[in-house]
GROMACS .gro file of N, CA and C in nm:
model
  345
    1UNK      N    1 -13.654 -15.158   8.384
    1UNK     CA    2 -13.691 -15.057   8.480
    1UNK      C    3 -13.644 -15.097   8.619
    2UNK      N    4 -13.594 -14.999   8.691
    2UNK     CA    5 -13.548 -15.019   8.827
    2UNK      C    6 -13.617 -14.917   8.916
    3UNK      N    7 -13.666 -14.963   9.027
    3UNK     CA    8 -13.727 -14.875   9.125
    3UNK      C    9 -13.643 -14.876   9.252
    4UNK      N   10 -13.623 -14.758   9.308
    4UNK     CA   11 -13.544 -14.743   9.429
    4UNK      C   12 -13.629 -14.674   9.534
    5UNK      N   13 -13.631 -14.730   9.652
    5UNK     CA   14 -13.708 -14.673   9.762
    5UNK      C   15 -13.618 -14.657   9.882
    6UNK      N   16 -13.594 -14.532   9.921
    6UNK     CA   17 -13.513 -14.503  10.038
    6UNK      C   18 -13.599 -14.499  10.163
    7UNK      N   19 -13.537 -14.529  10.274
    7UNK     CA   20 -13.604 -14.520  10.402
    7UNK      C   21 -13.500 -14.500  10.511
    8UNK      N   22 -13.546 -14.463  10.628
    8UNK     CA   23 -13.458 -14.450  10.742
    8UNK      C   24 -13.423 -14.308  10.781
    9UNK      N   25 -13.464 -14.212  10.701
    9UNK     CA   26 -13.436 -14.074  10.735
    9UNK      C   27 -13.522 -14.027  10.851
   10UNK      N   28 -13.490 -13.909  10.899
   10UNK     CA   29 -13.565 -13.854  11.009
   10UNK      C   30 -13.490 -13.742  11.077
   11UNK      N   31 -13.540 -13.706  11.193
   11UNK     CA   32 -13.480 -13.600  11.273
   11UNK      C   33 -13.394 -13.662  11.382
   12UNK      N   34 -13.273 -13.614  11.393
   12UNK     CA   35 -13.181 -13.666  11.492
   12UNK      C   36 -13.098 -13.551  11.548
   13UNK      N   37 -13.058 -13.564  11.673
   13UNK     CA   38 -12.975 -13.461  11.735
   13UNK      C   39 -12.830 -13.475  11.692
   14UNK      N   40 -12.755 -13.367  11.696
   14UNK     CA   41 -12.612 -13.376  11.665
   14UNK      C   42 -12.545 -13.484  11.749
   15UNK      N   43 -12.459 -13.560  11.683
   15UNK     CA   44 -12.393 -13.670  11.749
   15UNK      C   45 -12.468 -13.802  11.741
   16UNK      N   46 -12.590 -13.796  11.695
   16UNK     CA   47 -12.671 -13.916  11.684
   16UNK      C   48 -12.641 -13.996  11.560
   17UNK      N   49 -12.719 -14.102  11.542
   17UNK     CA   50 -12.697 -14.194  11.431
   17UNK      C   51 -12.827 -14.225  11.358
   18UNK      N   52 -12.814 -14.255  11.232
   18UNK     CA   53 -12.923 -14.302  11.150
   18UNK      C   54 -12.870 -14.407  11.054
   19UNK      N   55 -12.957 -14.496  11.016
   19UNK     CA   56 -12.923 -14.595  10.915
   19UNK      C   57 -13.022 -14.585  10.801
   20UNK      N   58 -12.973 -14.547  10.685
   20UNK     CA   59 -13.056 -14.536  10.567
   20UNK      C   60 -13.053 -14.667  10.488
   21UNK      N   61 -13.165 -14.696  10.428
   21UNK     CA   62 -13.176 -14.814  10.343
   21UNK      C   63 -13.230 -14.775  10.207
   22UNK      N   64 -13.189 -14.847  10.107
   22UNK     CA   65 -13.239 -14.828   9.972
   22UNK      C   66 -13.270 -14.965   9.914
   23UNK      N   67 -13.396 -14.990   9.893
   23UNK     CA   68 -13.440 -15.117   9.837
   23UNK      C   69 -13.455 -15.102   9.687
   24UNK      N   70 -13.382 -15.182   9.614
   24UNK     CA   71 -13.385 -15.179   9.468
   24UNK      C   72 -13.467 -15.295   9.417
   25UNK      N   73 -13.547 -15.267   9.317
   25UNK     CA   74 -13.628 -15.372   9.259
   25UNK      C   75 -13.640 -15.350   9.109
   26UNK      N   76 -13.677 -15.454   9.039
   26UNK     CA   77 -13.691 -15.448   8.895
   26UNK      C   78 -13.657 -15.581   8.833
   27UNK      N   79 -13.645 -15.580   8.703
   27UNK     CA   80 -13.619 -15.705   8.633
   27UNK      C   81 -13.478 -15.756   8.656
   28UNK      N   82 -13.386 -15.667   8.687
   28UNK     CA   83 -13.248 -15.705   8.711
   28UNK      C   84 -13.231 -15.753   8.854
   29UNK      N   85 -13.163 -15.864   8.868
   29UNK     CA   86 -13.133 -15.917   9.001
   29UNK      C   87 -12.995 -15.879   9.048
   30UNK      N   88 -12.921 -15.811   8.962
   30UNK     CA   89 -12.785 -15.770   8.994
   30UNK      C   90 -12.765 -15.625   8.953
   31UNK      N   91 -12.699 -15.550   9.040
   31UNK     CA   92 -12.674 -15.409   9.015
   31UNK      C   93 -12.525 -15.382   9.020
   32UNK      N   94 -12.483 -15.280   8.947
   32UNK     CA   95 -12.343 -15.242   8.946
   32UNK      C   96 -12.315 -15.148   9.063
   33UNK      N   97 -12.260 -15.031   9.035
   33UNK     CA   98 -12.231 -14.939   9.143
   33UNK      C   99 -12.359 -14.890   9.209
   34UNK      N  100 -12.353 -14.874   9.339
   34UNK     CA  101 -12.463 -14.816   9.415
   34UNK      C  102 -12.406 -14.706   9.503
   35UNK      N  103 -12.479 -14.600   9.518
   35UNK     CA  104 -12.426 -14.490   9.596
   35UNK      C  105 -12.532 -14.406   9.662
   36UNK      N  106 -12.485 -14.326   9.755
   36UNK     CA  107 -12.568 -14.229   9.823
   36UNK      C  108 -12.522 -14.089   9.787
   37UNK      N  109 -12.617 -14.006   9.753
   37UNK     CA  110 -12.595 -13.865   9.728
   37UNK      C  111 -12.684 -13.785   9.820
   38UNK      N  112 -12.650 -13.659   9.838
   38UNK     CA  113 -12.735 -13.574   9.919
   38UNK      C  114 -12.741 -13.435   9.859
   39UNK      N  115 -12.848 -13.368   9.890
   39UNK     CA  116 -12.869 -13.233   9.840
   39UNK      C  117 -12.936 -13.149   9.947
   40UNK      N  118 -12.868 -13.046   9.988
   40UNK     CA  119 -12.923 -12.951  10.083
   40UNK      C  120 -12.988 -12.836  10.006
   41UNK      N  121 -13.083 -12.767  10.066
   41UNK     CA  122 -13.147 -12.655   9.998
   41UNK      C  123 -13.046 -12.552   9.948
   42UNK      N  124 -13.059 -12.514   9.823
   42UNK     CA  125 -12.971 -12.415   9.765
   42UNK      C  126 -12.833 -12.466   9.727
   43UNK      N  127 -12.810 -12.595   9.741
   43UNK     CA  128 -12.680 -12.651   9.709
   43UNK      C  129 -12.692 -12.758   9.602
   44UNK      N  130 -12.581 -12.786   9.539
   44UNK     CA  131 -12.577 -12.891   9.438
   44UNK      C  132 -12.580 -13.028   9.504
   45UNK      N  133 -12.633 -13.123   9.432
   45UNK     CA  134 -12.629 -13.260   9.479
   45UNK      C  135 -12.485 -13.308   9.484
   46UNK      N  136 -12.448 -13.374   9.591
   46UNK     CA  137 -12.311 -13.417   9.608
   46UNK      C  138 -12.304 -13.564   9.646
   47UNK      N  139 -12.196 -13.624   9.606
   47UNK     CA  140 -12.172 -13.764   9.640
   47UNK      C  141 -12.141 -13.776   9.788
   48UNK      N  142 -12.197 -13.877   9.851
   48UNK     CA  143 -12.164 -13.910   9.988
   48UNK      C  144 -12.073 -14.032   9.992
   49UNK      N  145 -12.116 -14.139   9.928
   49UNK     CA  146 -12.038 -14.262   9.927
   49UNK      C  147 -12.088 -14.352   9.816
   50UNK      N  148 -12.001 -14.435   9.765
   50UNK     CA  149 -12.037 -14.534   9.664
   50UNK      C  150 -11.976 -14.667   9.700
   51UNK      N  151 -12.038 -14.772   9.652
   51UNK     CA  152 -11.987 -14.906   9.671
   51UNK      C  153 -12.010 -14.986   9.543
   52UNK      N  154 -11.908 -15.055   9.499
   52UNK     CA  155 -11.919 -15.137   9.380
   52UNK      C  156 -11.987 -15.269   9.412
   53UNK      N  157 -12.019 -15.342   9.308
   53UNK     CA  158 -12.082 -15.471   9.329
   53UNK      C  159 -11.990 -15.565   9.407
   54UNK      N  160 -11.860 -15.548   9.389
   54UNK     CA  161 -11.764 -15.629   9.461
   54UNK      C  162 -11.735 -15.582   9.602
   55UNK      N  163 -11.794 -15.470   9.642
   55UNK     CA  164 -11.780 -15.424   9.779
   55UNK      C  165 -11.676 -15.316   9.802
   56UNK      N  166 -11.613 -15.267   9.697
   56UNK     CA  167 -11.518 -15.158   9.715
   56UNK      C  168 -11.592 -15.028   9.737
   57UNK      N  169 -11.543 -14.950   9.832
   57UNK     CA  170 -11.612 -14.829   9.873
   57UNK      C  171 -11.528 -14.705   9.849
   58UNK      N  172 -11.597 -14.594   9.839
   58UNK     CA  173 -11.534 -14.464   9.827
   58UNK      C  174 -11.622 -14.363   9.898
   59UNK      N  175 -11.560 -14.275   9.976
   59UNK     CA  176 -11.634 -14.179  10.055
   59UNK      C  177 -11.591 -14.037  10.023
   60UNK      N  178 -11.687 -13.948  10.021
   60UNK     CA  179 -11.655 -13.807  10.017
   60UNK      C  180 -11.593 -13.767  10.150
   61UNK      N  181 -11.512 -13.664  10.149
   61UNK     CA  182 -11.440 -13.623  10.269
   61UNK      C  183 -11.531 -13.602  10.391
   62UNK      N  184 -11.646 -13.536  10.376
   62UNK     CA  185 -11.729 -13.516  10.495
   62UNK      C  186 -11.781 -13.645  10.558
   63UNK      N  187 -11.784 -13.751  10.481
   63UNK     CA  188 -11.839 -13.877  10.530
   63UNK      C  189 -11.733 -13.970  10.588
   64UNK      N  190 -11.610 -13.946  10.555
   64UNK     CA  191 -11.502 -14.035  10.597
   64UNK      C  192 -11.492 -14.041  10.749
   65UNK      N  193 -11.487 -14.163  10.799
   65UNK     CA  194 -11.473 -14.184  10.942
   65UNK      C  195 -11.602 -14.180  11.019
   66UNK      N  196 -11.710 -14.137  10.956
   66UNK     CA  197 -11.838 -14.128  11.023
   66UNK      C  198 -11.946 -14.214  10.959
   67UNK      N  199 -11.941 -14.226  10.828
   67UNK     CA  200 -12.043 -14.301  10.755
   67UNK      C  201 -11.985 -14.432  10.702
   68UNK      N  202 -12.070 -14.531  10.691
   68UNK     CA  203 -12.030 -14.658  10.634
   68UNK      C  204 -12.135 -14.702  10.532
   69UNK      N  205 -12.091 -14.721  10.410
   69UNK     CA  206 -12.181 -14.768  10.306
   69UNK      C  207 -12.163 -14.918  10.289
   70UNK      N  208 -12.272 -14.987  10.268
   70UNK     CA  209 -12.267 -15.131  10.249
   70UNK      C  210 -12.384 -15.174  10.162
   71UNK      N  211 -12.378 -15.296  10.115
   71UNK     CA  212 -12.485 -15.348  10.032
   71UNK      C  213 -12.505 -15.495  10.058
   72UNK      N  214 -12.626 -15.537  10.041
   72UNK     CA  215 -12.662 -15.677  10.048
   72UNK      C  216 -12.711 -15.716   9.910
   73UNK      N  217 -12.624 -15.778   9.834
   73UNK     CA  218 -12.658 -15.810   9.696
   73UNK      C  219 -12.773 -15.910   9.687
   74UNK      N  220 -12.781 -16.001   9.781
   74UNK     CA  221 -12.889 -16.099   9.779
   74UNK      C  222 -13.024 -16.032   9.796
   75UNK      N  223 -13.027 -15.924   9.874
   75UNK     CA  224 -13.150 -15.852   9.898
   75UNK      C  225 -13.165 -15.729   9.810
   76UNK      N  226 -13.066 -15.703   9.727
   76UNK     CA  227 -13.067 -15.583   9.641
   76UNK      C  228 -13.093 -15.457   9.723
   77UNK      N  229 -13.024 -15.446   9.833
   77UNK     CA  230 -13.046 -15.335   9.924
   77UNK      C  231 -12.914 -15.266   9.957
   78UNK      N  232 -12.918 -15.136   9.957
   78UNK     CA  233 -12.805 -15.051   9.989
   78UNK      C  234 -12.829 -14.985  10.124
   79UNK      N  235 -12.721 -14.970  10.201
   79UNK     CA  236 -12.732 -14.911  10.333
   79UNK      C  237 -12.631 -14.799  10.350
   80UNK      N  238 -12.664 -14.709  10.438
   80UNK     CA  239 -12.570 -14.607  10.481
   80UNK      C  240 -12.585 -14.588  10.631
   81UNK      N  241 -12.486 -14.634  10.704
   81UNK     CA  242 -12.483 -14.612  10.847
   81UNK      C  243 -12.418 -14.478  10.873
   82UNK      N  244 -12.490 -14.390  10.938
   82UNK     CA  245 -12.445 -14.254  10.962
   82UNK      C  246 -12.429 -14.232  11.112
   83UNK      N  247 -12.308 -14.211  11.154
   83UNK     CA  248 -12.277 -14.186  11.294
   83UNK      C  249 -12.220 -14.047  11.313
   84UNK      N  250 -12.222 -14.001  11.436
   84UNK     CA  251 -12.168 -13.870  11.470
   84UNK      C  252 -12.222 -13.762  11.378
   85UNK      N  253 -12.351 -13.761  11.361
   85UNK     CA  254 -12.414 -13.669  11.267
   85UNK      C  255 -12.397 -13.524  11.310
   86UNK      N  256 -12.381 -13.440  11.212
   86UNK     CA  257 -12.363 -13.298  11.232
   86UNK      C  258 -12.474 -13.221  11.162
   87UNK      N  259 -12.501 -13.099  11.206
   87UNK     CA  260 -12.604 -13.020  11.138
   87UNK      C  261 -12.579 -13.005  10.989
   88UNK      N  262 -12.455 -12.998  10.947
   88UNK     CA  263 -12.425 -12.985  10.806
   88UNK      C  264 -12.454 -13.110  10.725
   89UNK      N  265 -12.490 -13.219  10.792
   89UNK     CA  266 -12.533 -13.339  10.723
   89UNK      C  267 -12.679 -13.330  10.680
   90UNK      N  268 -12.748 -13.228  10.725
   90UNK     CA  269 -12.889 -13.212  10.691
   90UNK      C  270 -12.906 -13.197  10.541
   91UNK      N  271 -12.986 -13.284  10.483
   91UNK     CA  272 -13.008 -13.285  10.339
   91UNK      C  273 -13.108 -13.393  10.305
   92UNK      N  274 -13.152 -13.391  10.181
   92UNK     CA  275 -13.225 -13.504  10.127
   92UNK      C  276 -13.123 -13.602  10.071
   93UNK      N  277 -13.131 -13.724  10.115
   93UNK     CA  278 -13.037 -13.826  10.072
   93UNK      C  279 -13.101 -13.914   9.966
   94UNK      N  280 -13.030 -13.930   9.856
   94UNK     CA  281 -13.080 -14.004   9.742
   94UNK      C  282 -12.997 -14.128   9.716
   95UNK      N  283 -13.065 -14.234   9.684
   95UNK     CA  284 -13.001 -14.357   9.642
   95UNK      C  285 -12.983 -14.354   9.491
   96UNK      N  286 -12.868 -14.399   9.445
   96UNK     CA  287 -12.839 -14.406   9.303
   96UNK      C  288 -12.783 -14.543   9.270
   97UNK      N  289 -12.831 -14.599   9.162
   97UNK     CA  290 -12.787 -14.731   9.119
   97UNK      C  291 -12.752 -14.727   8.971
   98UNK      N  292 -12.641 -14.787   8.938
   98UNK     CA  293 -12.602 -14.800   8.799
   98UNK      C  294 -12.625 -14.943   8.754
   99UNK      N  295 -12.689 -14.957   8.641
   99UNK     CA  296 -12.707 -15.085   8.576
   99UNK      C  297 -12.655 -15.069   8.434
  100UNK      N  298 -12.537 -15.123   8.409
  100UNK     CA  299 -12.472 -15.100   8.282
  100UNK      C  300 -12.445 -14.952   8.265
  101UNK      N  301 -12.498 -14.895   8.159
  101UNK     CA  302 -12.479 -14.754   8.131
  101UNK      C  303 -12.594 -14.667   8.180
  102UNK      N  304 -12.689 -14.724   8.247
  102UNK     CA  305 -12.805 -14.650   8.294
  102UNK      C  306 -12.797 -14.624   8.444
  103UNK      N  307 -12.853 -14.511   8.482
  103UNK     CA  308 -12.855 -14.470   8.622
  103UNK      C  309 -12.998 -14.449   8.667
  104UNK      N  310 -13.023 -14.485   8.790
  104UNK     CA  311 -13.156 -14.472   8.848
  104UNK      C  312 -13.146 -14.401   8.982
  105UNK      N  313 -13.249 -14.324   9.012
  105UNK     CA  314 -13.253 -14.246   9.135
  105UNK      C  315 -13.378 -14.279   9.215
  106UNK      N  316 -13.362 -14.278   9.345
  106UNK     CA  317 -13.476 -14.290   9.432
  106UNK      C  318 -13.541 -14.155   9.455
  107UNK      N  319 -13.646 -14.154   9.534
  107UNK     CA  320 -13.719 -14.031   9.559
  107UNK      C  321 -13.656 -13.946   9.669
  108UNK      N  322 -13.566 -14.004   9.743
  108UNK     CA  323 -13.497 -13.932   9.848
  108UNK      C  324 -13.561 -13.949   9.984
  109UNK      N  325 -13.480 -13.936  10.086
  109UNK     CA  326 -13.528 -13.940  10.223
  109UNK      C  327 -13.462 -13.826  10.301
  110UNK      N  328 -13.542 -13.756  10.376
  110UNK     CA  329 -13.494 -13.637  10.446
  110UNK      C  330 -13.419 -13.675  10.573
  111UNK      N  331 -13.302 -13.618  10.588
  111UNK     CA  332 -13.225 -13.630  10.711
  111UNK      C  333 -13.205 -13.491  10.768
  112UNK      N  334 -13.250 -13.472  10.890
  112UNK     CA  335 -13.237 -13.344  10.956
  112UNK      C  336 -13.163 -13.363  11.087
  113UNK      N  337 -13.054 -13.292  11.102
  113UNK     CA  338 -12.972 -13.300  11.222
  113UNK      C  339 -12.984 -13.165  11.293
  114UNK      N  340 -13.050 -13.166  11.404
  114UNK     CA  341 -13.076 -13.042  11.475
  114UNK      C  342 -13.103 -13.071  11.622
  115UNK      N  343 -13.063 -12.977  11.706
  115UNK     CA  344 -13.091 -12.988  11.847
  115UNK      C  345 -13.224 -12.923  11.883
   0.00000   0.00000   0.00000
């Protein structure tokens, strides 16, 4: 069993920044791919960014140049630094972790970008 707890969401003005964290816990001390997804009301959940255990990253187009995904394997924690936030970034952001062939999801953290 793996538990994921996101934090760091909140209300921010356009152009502002937030740093999301995802703390992973469970019997496994090592995780494979970790990623951030988001879902806005009435829309499908979409990938924001992923990072492999070795540190290779991939970003969805809306996140490129503005967001940075990273992980601290020693702390089993995933991060998403979000800069230059736009109203269209408003969504619930979910942490996802792959362990072998299994996937785990966090409860999500709300990010609202509004003036």
